[in-house]
CSV table of C-alpha atoms and ligand atoms in Angstrom, one decimal:
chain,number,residue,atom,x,y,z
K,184,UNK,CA,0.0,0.0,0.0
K,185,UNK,CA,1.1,3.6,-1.0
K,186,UNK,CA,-0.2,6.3,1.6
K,187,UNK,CA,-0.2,10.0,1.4
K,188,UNK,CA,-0.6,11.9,4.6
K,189,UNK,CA,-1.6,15.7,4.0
K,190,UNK,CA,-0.4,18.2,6.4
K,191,UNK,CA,2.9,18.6,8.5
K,192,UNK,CA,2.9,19.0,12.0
K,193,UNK,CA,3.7,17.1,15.4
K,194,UNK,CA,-0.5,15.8,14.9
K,195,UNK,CA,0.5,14.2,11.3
K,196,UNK,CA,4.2,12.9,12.9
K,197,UNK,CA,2.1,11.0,15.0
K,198,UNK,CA,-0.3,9.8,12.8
K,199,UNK,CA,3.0,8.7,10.1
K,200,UNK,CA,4.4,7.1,13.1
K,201,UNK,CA,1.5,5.3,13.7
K,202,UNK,CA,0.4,4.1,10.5
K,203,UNK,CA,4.3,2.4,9.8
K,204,UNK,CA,3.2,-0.5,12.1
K,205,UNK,CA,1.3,-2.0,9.5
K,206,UNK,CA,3.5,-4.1,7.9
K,207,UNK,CA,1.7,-3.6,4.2
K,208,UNK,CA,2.1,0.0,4.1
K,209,UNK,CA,5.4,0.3,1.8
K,210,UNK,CA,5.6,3.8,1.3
K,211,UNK,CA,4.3,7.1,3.0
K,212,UNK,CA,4.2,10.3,1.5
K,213,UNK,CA,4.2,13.6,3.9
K,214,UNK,CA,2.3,16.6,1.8
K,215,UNK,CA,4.5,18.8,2.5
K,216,UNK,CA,5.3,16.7,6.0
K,217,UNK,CA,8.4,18.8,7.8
K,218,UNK,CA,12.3,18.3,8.5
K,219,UNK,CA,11.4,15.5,11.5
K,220,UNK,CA,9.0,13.7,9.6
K,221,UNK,CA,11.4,13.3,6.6
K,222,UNK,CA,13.2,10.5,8.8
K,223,UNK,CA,9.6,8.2,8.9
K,224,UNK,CA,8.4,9.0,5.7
K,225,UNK,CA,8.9,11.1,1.8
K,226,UNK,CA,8.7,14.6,2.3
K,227,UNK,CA,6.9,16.2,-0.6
K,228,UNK,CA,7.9,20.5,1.0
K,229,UNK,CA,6.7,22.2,-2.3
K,230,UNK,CA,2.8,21.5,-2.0
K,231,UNK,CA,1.0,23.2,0.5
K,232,UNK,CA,-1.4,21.1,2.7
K,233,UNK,CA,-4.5,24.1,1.1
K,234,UNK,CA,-3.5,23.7,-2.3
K,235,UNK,CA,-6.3,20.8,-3.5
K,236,UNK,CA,-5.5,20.6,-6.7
K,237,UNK,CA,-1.8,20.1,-6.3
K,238,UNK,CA,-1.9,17.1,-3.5
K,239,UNK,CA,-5.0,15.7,-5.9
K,240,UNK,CA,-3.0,15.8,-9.1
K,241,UNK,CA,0.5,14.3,-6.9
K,242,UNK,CA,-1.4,11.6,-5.2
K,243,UNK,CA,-2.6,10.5,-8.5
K,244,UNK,CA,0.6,10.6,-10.3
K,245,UNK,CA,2.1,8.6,-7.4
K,246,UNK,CA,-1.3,6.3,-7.3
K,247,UNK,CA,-1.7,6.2,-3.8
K,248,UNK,CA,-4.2,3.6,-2.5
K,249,UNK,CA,-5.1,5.8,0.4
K,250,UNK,CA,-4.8,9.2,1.8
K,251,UNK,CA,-5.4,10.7,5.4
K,252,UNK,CA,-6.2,14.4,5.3
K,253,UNK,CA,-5.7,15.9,9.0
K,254,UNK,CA,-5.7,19.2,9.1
K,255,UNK,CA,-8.9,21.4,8.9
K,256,UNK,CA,-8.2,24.0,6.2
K,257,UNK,CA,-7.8,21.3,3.5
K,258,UNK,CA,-10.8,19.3,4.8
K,259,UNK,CA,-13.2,22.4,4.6
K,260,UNK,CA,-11.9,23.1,1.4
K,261,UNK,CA,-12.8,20.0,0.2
K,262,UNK,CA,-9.6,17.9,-0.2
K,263,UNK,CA,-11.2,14.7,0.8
K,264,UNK,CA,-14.1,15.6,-1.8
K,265,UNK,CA,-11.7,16.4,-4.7
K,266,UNK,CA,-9.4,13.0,-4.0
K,267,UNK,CA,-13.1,10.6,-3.8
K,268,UNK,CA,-13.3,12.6,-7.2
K,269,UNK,CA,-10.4,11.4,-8.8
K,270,UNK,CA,-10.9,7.9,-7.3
K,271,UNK,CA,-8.6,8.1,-4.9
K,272,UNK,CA,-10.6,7.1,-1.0
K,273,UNK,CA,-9.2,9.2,2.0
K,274,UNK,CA,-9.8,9.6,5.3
K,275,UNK,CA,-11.8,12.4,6.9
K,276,UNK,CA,-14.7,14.3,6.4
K,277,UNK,CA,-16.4,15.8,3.1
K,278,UNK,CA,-16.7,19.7,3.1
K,279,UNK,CA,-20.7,19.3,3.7
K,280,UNK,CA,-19.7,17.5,6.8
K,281,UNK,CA,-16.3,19.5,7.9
K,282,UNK,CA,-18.3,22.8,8.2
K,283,UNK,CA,-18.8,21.6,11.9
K,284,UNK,CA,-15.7,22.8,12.6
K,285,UNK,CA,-15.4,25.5,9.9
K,286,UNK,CA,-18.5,27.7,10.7
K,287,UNK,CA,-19.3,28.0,14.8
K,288,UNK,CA,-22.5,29.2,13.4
K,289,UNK,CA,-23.2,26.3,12.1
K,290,UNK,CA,-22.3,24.2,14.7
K,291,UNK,CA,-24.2,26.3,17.3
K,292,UNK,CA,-27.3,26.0,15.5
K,293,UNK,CA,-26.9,22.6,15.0
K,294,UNK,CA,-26.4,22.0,18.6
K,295,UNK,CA,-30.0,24.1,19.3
K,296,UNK,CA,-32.0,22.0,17.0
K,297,UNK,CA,-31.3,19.0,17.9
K,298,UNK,CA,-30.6,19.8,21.7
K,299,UNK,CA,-27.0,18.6,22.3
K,300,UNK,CA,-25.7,20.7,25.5
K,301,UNK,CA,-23.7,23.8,24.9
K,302,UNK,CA,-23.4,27.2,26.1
K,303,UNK,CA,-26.3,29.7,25.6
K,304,UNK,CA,-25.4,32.2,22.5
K,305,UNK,CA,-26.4,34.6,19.9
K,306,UNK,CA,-25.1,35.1,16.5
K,307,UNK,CA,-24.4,38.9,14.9
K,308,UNK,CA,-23.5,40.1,11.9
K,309,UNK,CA,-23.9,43.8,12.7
K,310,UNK,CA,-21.6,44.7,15.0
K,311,UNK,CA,-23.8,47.7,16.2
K,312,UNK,CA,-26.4,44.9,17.4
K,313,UNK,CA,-23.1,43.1,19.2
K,314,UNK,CA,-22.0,46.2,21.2
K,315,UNK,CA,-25.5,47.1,21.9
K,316,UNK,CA,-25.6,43.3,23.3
K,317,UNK,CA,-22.5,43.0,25.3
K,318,UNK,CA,-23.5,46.7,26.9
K,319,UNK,CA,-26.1,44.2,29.2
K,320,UNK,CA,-25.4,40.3,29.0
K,321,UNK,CA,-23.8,38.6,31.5
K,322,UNK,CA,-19.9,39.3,32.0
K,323,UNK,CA,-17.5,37.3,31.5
K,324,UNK,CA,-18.8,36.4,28.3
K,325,UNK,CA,-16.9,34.7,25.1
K,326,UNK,CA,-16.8,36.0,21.6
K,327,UNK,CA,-16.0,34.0,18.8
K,328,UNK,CA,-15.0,34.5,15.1
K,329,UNK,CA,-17.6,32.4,12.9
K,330,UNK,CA,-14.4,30.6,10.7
K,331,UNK,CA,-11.5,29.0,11.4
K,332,UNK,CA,-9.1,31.2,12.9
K,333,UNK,CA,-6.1,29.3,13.1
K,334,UNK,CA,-7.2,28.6,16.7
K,335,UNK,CA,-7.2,31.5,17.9
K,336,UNK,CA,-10.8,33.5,17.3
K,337,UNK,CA,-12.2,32.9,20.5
K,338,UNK,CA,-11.8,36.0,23.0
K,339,UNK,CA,-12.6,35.0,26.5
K,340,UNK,CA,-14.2,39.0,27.7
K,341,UNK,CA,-13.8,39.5,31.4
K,342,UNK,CA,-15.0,43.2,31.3
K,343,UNK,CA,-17.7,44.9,28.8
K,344,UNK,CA,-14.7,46.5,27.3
K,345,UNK,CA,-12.7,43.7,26.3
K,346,UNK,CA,-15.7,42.2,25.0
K,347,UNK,CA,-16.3,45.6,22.9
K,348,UNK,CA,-12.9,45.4,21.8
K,349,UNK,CA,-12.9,42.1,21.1
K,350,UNK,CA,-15.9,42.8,18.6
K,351,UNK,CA,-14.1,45.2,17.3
K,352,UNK,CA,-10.9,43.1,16.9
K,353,UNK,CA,-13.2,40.4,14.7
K,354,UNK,CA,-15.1,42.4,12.5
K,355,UNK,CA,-13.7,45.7,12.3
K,356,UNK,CA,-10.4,45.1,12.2
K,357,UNK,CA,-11.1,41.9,10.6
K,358,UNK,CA,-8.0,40.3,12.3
K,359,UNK,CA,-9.0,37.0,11.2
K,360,UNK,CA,-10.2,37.9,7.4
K,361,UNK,CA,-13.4,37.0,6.6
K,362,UNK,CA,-13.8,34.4,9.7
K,363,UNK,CA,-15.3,37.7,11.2
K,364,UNK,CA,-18.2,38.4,8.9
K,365,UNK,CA,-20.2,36.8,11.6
K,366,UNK,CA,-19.0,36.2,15.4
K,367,UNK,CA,-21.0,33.8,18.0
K,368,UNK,CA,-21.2,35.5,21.4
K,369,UNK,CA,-21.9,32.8,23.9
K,370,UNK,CA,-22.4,32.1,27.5
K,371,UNK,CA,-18.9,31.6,29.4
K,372,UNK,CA,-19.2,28.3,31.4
K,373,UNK,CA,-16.6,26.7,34.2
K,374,UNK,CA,-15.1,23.6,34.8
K,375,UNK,CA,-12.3,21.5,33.5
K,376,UNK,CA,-11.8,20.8,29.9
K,377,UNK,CA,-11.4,17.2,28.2
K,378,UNK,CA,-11.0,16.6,24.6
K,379,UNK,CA,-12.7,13.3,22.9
K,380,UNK,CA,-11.5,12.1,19.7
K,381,UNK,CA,-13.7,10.0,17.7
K,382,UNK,CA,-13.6,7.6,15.3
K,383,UNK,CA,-17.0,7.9,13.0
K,384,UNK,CA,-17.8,6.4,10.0
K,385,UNK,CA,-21.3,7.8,10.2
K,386,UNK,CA,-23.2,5.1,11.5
K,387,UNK,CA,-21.3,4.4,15.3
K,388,UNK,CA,-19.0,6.4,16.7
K,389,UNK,CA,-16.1,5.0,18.8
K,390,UNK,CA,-14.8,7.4,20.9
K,391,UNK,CA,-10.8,7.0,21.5
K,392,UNK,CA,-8.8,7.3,25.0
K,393,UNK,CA,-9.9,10.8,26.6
K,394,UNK,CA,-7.2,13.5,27.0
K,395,UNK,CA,-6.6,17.1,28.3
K,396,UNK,CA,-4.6,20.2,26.6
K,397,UNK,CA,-2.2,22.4,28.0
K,398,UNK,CA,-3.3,25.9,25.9
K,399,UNK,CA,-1.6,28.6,27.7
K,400,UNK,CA,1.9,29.2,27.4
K,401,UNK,CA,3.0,29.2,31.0
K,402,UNK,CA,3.0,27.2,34.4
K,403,UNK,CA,-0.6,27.6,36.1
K,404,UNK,CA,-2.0,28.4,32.8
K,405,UNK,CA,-0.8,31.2,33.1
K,406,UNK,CA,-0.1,33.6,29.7
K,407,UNK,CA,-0.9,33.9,26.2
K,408,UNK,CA,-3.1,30.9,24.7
K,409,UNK,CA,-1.1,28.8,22.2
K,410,UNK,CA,-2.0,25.6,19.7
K,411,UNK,CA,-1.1,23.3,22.8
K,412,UNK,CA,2.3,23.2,24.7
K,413,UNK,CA,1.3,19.3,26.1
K,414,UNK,CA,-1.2,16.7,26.8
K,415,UNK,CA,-2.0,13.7,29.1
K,416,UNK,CA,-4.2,10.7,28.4
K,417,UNK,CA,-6.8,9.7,29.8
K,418,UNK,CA,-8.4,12.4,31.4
K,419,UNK,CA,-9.3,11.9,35.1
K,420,UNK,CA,-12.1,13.7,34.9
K,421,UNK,CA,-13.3,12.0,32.0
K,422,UNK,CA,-15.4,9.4,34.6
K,423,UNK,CA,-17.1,6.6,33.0
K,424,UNK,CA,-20.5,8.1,34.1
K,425,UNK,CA,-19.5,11.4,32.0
K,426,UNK,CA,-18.5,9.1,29.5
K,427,UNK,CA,-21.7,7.5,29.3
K,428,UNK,CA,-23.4,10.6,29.5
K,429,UNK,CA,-21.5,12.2,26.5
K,430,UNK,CA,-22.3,8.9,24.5
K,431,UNK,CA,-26.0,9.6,25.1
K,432,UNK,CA,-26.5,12.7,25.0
K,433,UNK,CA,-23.5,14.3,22.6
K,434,UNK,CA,-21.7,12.3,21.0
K,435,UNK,CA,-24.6,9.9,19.3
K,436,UNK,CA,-27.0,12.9,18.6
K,437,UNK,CA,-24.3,15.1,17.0
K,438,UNK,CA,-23.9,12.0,14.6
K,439,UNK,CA,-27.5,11.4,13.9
K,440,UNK,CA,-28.0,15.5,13.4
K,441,UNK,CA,-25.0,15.4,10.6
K,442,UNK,CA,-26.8,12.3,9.0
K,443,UNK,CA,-30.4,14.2,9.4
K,444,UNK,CA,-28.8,17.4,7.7
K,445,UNK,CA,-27.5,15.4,4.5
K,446,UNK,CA,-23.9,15.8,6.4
K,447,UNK,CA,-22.7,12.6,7.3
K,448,UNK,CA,-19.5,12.7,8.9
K,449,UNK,CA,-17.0,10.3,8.1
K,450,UNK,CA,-13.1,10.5,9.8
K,451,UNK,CA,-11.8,12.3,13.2
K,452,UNK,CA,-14.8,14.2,15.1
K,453,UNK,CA,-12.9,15.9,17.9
K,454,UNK,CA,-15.4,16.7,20.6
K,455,UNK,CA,-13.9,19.9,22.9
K,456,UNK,CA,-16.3,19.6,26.4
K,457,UNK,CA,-16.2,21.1,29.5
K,458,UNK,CA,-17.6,19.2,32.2
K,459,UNK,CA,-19.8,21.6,34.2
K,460,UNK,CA,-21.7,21.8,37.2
K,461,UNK,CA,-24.9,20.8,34.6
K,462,UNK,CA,-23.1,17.8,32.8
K,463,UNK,CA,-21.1,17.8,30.1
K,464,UNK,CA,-21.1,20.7,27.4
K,465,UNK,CA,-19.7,20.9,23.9
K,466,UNK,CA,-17.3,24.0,23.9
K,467,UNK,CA,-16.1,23.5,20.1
K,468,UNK,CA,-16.3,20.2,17.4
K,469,UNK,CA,-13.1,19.5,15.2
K,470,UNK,CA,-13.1,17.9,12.5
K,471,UNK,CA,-10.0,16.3,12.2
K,472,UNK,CA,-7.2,14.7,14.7
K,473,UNK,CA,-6.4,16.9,17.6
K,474,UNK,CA,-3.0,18.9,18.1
K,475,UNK,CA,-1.4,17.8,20.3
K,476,UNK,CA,-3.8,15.6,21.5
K,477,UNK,CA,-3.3,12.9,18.9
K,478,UNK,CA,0.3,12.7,20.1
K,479,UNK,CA,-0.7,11.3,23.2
K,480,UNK,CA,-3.8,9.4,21.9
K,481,UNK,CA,-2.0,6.9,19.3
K,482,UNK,CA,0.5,6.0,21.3
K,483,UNK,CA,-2.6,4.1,23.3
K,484,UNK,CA,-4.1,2.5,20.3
K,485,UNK,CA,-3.5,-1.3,20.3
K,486,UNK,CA,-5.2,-2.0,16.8
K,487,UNK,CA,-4.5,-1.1,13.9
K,488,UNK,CA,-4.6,2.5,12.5
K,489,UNK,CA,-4.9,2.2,8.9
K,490,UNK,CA,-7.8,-0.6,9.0
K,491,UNK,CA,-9.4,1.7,11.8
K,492,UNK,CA,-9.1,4.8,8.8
K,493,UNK,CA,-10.1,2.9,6.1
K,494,UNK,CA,-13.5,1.5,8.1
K,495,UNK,CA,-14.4,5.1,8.5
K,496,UNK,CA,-14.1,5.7,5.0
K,497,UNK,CA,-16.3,2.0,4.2
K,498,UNK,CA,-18.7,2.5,6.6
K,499,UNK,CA,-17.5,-0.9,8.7
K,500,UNK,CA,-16.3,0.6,12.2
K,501,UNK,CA,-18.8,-1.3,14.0
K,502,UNK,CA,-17.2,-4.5,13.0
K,503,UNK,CA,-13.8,-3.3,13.2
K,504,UNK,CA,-11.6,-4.1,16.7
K,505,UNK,CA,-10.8,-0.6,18.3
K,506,UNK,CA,-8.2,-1.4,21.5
K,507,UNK,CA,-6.6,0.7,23.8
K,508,UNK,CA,-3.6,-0.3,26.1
K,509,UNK,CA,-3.8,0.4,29.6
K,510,UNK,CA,-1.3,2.8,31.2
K,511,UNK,CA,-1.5,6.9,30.6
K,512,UNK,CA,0.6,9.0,28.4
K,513,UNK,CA,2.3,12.8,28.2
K,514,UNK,CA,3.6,14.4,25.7
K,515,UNK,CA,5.9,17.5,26.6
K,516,UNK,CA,5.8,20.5,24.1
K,517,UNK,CA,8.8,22.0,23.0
K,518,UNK,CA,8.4,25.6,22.1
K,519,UNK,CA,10.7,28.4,20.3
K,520,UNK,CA,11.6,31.3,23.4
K,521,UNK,CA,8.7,34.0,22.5
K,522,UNK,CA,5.9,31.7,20.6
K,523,UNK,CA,3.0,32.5,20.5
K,524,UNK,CA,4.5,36.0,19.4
K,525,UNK,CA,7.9,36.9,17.7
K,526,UNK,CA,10.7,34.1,18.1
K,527,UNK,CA,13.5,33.2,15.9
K,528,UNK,CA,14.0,29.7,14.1
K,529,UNK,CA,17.2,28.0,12.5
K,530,UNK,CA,18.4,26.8,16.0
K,531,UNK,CA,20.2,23.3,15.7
K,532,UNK,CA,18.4,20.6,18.0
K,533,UNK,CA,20.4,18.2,19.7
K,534,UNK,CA,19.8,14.5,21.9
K,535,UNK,CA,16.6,14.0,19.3
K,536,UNK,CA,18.4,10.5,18.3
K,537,UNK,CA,18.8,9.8,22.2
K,538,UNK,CA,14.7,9.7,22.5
K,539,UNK,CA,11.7,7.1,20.6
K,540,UNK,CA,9.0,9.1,20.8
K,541,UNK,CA,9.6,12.6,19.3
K,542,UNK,CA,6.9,14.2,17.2
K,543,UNK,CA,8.6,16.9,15.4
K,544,UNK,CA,5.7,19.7,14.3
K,545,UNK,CA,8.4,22.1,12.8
K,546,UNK,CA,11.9,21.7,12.3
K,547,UNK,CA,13.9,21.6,8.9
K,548,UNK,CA,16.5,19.1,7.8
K,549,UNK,CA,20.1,20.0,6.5
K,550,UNK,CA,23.1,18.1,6.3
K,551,UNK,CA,21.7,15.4,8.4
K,552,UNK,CA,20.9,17.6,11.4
K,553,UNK,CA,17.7,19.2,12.4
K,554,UNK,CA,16.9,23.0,13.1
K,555,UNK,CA,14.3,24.6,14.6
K,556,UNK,CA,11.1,26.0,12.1
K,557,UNK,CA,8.2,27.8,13.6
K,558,UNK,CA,6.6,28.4,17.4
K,559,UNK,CA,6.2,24.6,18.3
K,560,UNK,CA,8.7,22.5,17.3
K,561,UNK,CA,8.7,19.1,18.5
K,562,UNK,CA,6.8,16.6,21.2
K,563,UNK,CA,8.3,14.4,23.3
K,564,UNK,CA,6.1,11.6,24.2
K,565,UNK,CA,6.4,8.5,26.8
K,566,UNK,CA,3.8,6.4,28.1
K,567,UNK,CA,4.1,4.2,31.1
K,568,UNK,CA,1.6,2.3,33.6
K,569,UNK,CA,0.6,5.4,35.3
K,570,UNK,CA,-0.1,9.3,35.1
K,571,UNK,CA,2.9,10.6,37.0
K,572,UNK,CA,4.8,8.0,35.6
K,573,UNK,CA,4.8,8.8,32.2
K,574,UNK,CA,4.7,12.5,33.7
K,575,UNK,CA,8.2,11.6,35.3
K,576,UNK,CA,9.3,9.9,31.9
K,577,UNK,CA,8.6,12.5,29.5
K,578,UNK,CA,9.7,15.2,31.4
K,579,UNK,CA,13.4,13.2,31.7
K,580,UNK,CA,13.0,12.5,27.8
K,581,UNK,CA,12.6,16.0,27.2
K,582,UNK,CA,15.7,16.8,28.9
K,583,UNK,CA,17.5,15.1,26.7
K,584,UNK,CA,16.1,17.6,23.7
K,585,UNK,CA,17.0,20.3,23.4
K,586,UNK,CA,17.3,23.8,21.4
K,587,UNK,CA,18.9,27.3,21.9
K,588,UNK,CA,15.8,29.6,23.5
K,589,UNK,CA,13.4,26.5,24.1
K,590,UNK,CA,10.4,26.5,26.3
K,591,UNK,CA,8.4,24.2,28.0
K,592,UNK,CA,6.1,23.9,30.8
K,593,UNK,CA,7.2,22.4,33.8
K,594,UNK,CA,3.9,21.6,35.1
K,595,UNK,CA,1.9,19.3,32.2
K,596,UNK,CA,-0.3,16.8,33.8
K,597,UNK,CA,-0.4,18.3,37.8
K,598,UNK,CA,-3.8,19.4,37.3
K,599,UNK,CA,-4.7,15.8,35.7
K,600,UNK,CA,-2.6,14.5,39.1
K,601,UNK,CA,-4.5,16.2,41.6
K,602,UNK,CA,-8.0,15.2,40.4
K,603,UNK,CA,-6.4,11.8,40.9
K,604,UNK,CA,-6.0,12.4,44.1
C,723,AMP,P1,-12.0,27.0,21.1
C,723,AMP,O1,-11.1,27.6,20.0
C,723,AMP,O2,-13.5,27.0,20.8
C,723,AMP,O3,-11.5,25.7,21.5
C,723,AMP,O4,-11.8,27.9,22.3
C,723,AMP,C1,-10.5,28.0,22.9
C,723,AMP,C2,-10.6,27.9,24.4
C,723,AMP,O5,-11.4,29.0,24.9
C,723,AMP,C3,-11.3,26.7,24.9
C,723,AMP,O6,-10.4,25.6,25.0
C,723,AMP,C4,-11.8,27.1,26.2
C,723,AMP,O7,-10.7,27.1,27.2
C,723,AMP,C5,-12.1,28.5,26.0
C,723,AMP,N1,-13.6,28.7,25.8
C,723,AMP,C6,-14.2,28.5,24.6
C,723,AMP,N2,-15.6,28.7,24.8
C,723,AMP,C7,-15.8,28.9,26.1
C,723,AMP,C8,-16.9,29.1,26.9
C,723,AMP,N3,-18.2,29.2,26.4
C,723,AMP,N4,-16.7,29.3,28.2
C,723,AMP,C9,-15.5,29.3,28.8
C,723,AMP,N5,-14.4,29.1,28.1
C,723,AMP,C10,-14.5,28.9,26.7
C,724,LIG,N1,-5.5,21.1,20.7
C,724,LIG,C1,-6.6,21.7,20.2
C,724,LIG,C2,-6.9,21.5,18.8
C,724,LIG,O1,-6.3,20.6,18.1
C,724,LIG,O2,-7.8,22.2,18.2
């Protein structure tokens, strides 16, 4: 089997890394993968992962049997759409279906009809009627760009005026394009986070091993918000009671409302929740793999990733084995000194060879050596029999890795420990 994998981050590392322990796989392209990558799989650094046309037209002239398309600005373009097109099946949802993730409107209204739990909201497209609403609803209060925002559209308001200038941020300034046409402004709701990824093929969903980000930059979440600097799986306060809860009441009826809407959703549905004093609550839906939450998650899986994929796309997940080991895992974020702002790249990294489980999200390769490319740089992963064990483990792997002005938290998975506790 030939595989393409579309994207090039720690999230599609870990999905390469992954997918090489089925023995029939015999090559795996990375579109345009990254400098730590190129040692598990082909590199292909001139197509951008949003340039459709370009990974359609090179995974047909490479004839690849299969192709997993993980991050979201390809799928909501259509990528997966464009490849079933040329005959080529792939993994992850159709545009119809990825809009979940690529308009909050969407989703929110979604979550209304068919009364899945999530926090109270209105939509605006006249910023007037915004600031005329924020003048009297409840503070703090969360305002969110309608389309993908690399991550970052959401403006958590803990006075009327940051919630006026956060309006004015979105769709004035337009700081995140036309994402900001329309904004959601919802209900601010408390208690910890956990992140669900899902396998779906549209008929059952099979959620994987629970996990919990790390978004702000510094100890205490403390700081500016990031993509993720870490992760532990499973989540301790992912209970099995909240589990069955979310089964009933989110994560079945979100599948059922895509399928009633003429959106069935086939792939990676991410499910962001916070577990509140009322039950669980859908803060955000992905539609794709998790970053870095995968990192942490596949480590875990004890069957087979590509058969898992490919019953997605067939519609066969119900009779196809999903295992999970026992035991926990961390994965330690590695950041450029000064990410999520200004930082410099083109530092050498050192003691990667020393470590297994590295997931490199942006380095670039020369001479045999690797350098640092971008705010996040690498993962460093261990799993062990418990939490603070592979807390302990990944921490001392970490160590080993290392780059001129790198960051990392010193405190991933305390939070996780305590509710242990
Ligand atoms: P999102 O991009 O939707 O994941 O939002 C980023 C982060 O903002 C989430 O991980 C939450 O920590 C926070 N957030 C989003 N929506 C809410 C909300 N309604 N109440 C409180 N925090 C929120
Ligand atoms: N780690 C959050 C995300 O992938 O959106």
């Amino acid at each position: 089997m030939k595989i393409g994998v579309v994207g090039g981050g720690g999230r599609e590392h870990a999905i390469i890394k992954t997918l090489k322990k089925n023995a029939s796989i015999e090559k795996i392209y990375a579109i345009p993968g990254n400098g730590g990558i190129a040692k598990d799989a082909e590199c292909v650094p001139d197509i951008k992962a949003t340039d459709v046309a370009a990974v359609v037209d090179f995974c047909k002239s490479k004839a690849l049997d299969y192709v997993v398309v993980a991050p979201d600005d390809p799928l909501v373009a259509g990528t997966v759409d464009a490849l079933k097109e040329a005959g080529i099946p792939a993994f992850g949802p159709e545009a119809k279906a990825a809009i979940i993730e690529g308009s909050k409107v969407f989703s929110k209204n979604l979550m209304k009809k068919y009364n899945i739990p999530t926090a109270a909201y209105e939509v605006f497209n006249d910023i007037e009627k915004a600031e005329e609403y924020v003048k009297t609803c409840p503070i703090p209060t969360v305002i969110k760009a309608d389309g993908l925002a690399l991550g970052k559209g959401v403006i958590i308001a803990m006075t009327r005026e940051e919630a006026l200038d956060g309006i004015k941020t979105i769709m004035e300034e337009k700081k995140f394009g036309a994402s900001g046409d329309q904004i959601v402004i919802e209900e601010f709701l408390e208690g910890p986070e956990v992140s669900v990824l899902s396998f779906t093929d549209g008929k059952v969903v099979v959620p994987m091993i629970s996990s919990m980000d790390h978004k702000r930059i510094n100890d205490n979440d403390e700081g500016l918000n990031t993509g993720g600097m870490g992760t532990i799986a499973p989540n301790p306060y992912y209970t099995d009671s909240v589990a069955a809860e979310c089964m009933e009441k989110i994560f079945k009826p979100t599948i059922e409302a895509m399928n009633k809407e003429g959106r069935t959703f086939k792939g990676c549905l991410y499910f962001g929740l916070m577990i509140t004093k009322d039950g669980p609550k859908v803060i955000e839906y992905n539609c794709r793999f998790g970053d870095p939450e995968t990192q942490v998650v596949l480590p875990l899986l004890d069957s087979d990733l590509l058969t898992i994929m490919q019953a997605t796309t067939n519609g066969t997940l119900a009779e196809t084995e999903v295992k999970w080991k026992s035991g926990a895992a961390c994965c330690i974020v590695e950041a450029s000194g000064g990410y999520p702002l200004s930082y410099k790249s083109g530092y050498e990294i050192t003691g990667i060879d020393e470590v297994d489980n590295v997931f490199v999200a942006g380095a670039d390769l020369k001479d045999g050596k690797l350098y640092t490319h971008g705010g996040r740089v690498l993962g460093v992963v261990e799993i062990a029999p418990t939490l603070k064990e592979a807390i302990d483990k990944a921490y001392a792997s970490a160590s080993k890795v290392t780059f001129q002005d790198m960051h990392m938290r010193k405190d991933i998975g305390q939070r996780a420990l305590k509710a242990l506790q």
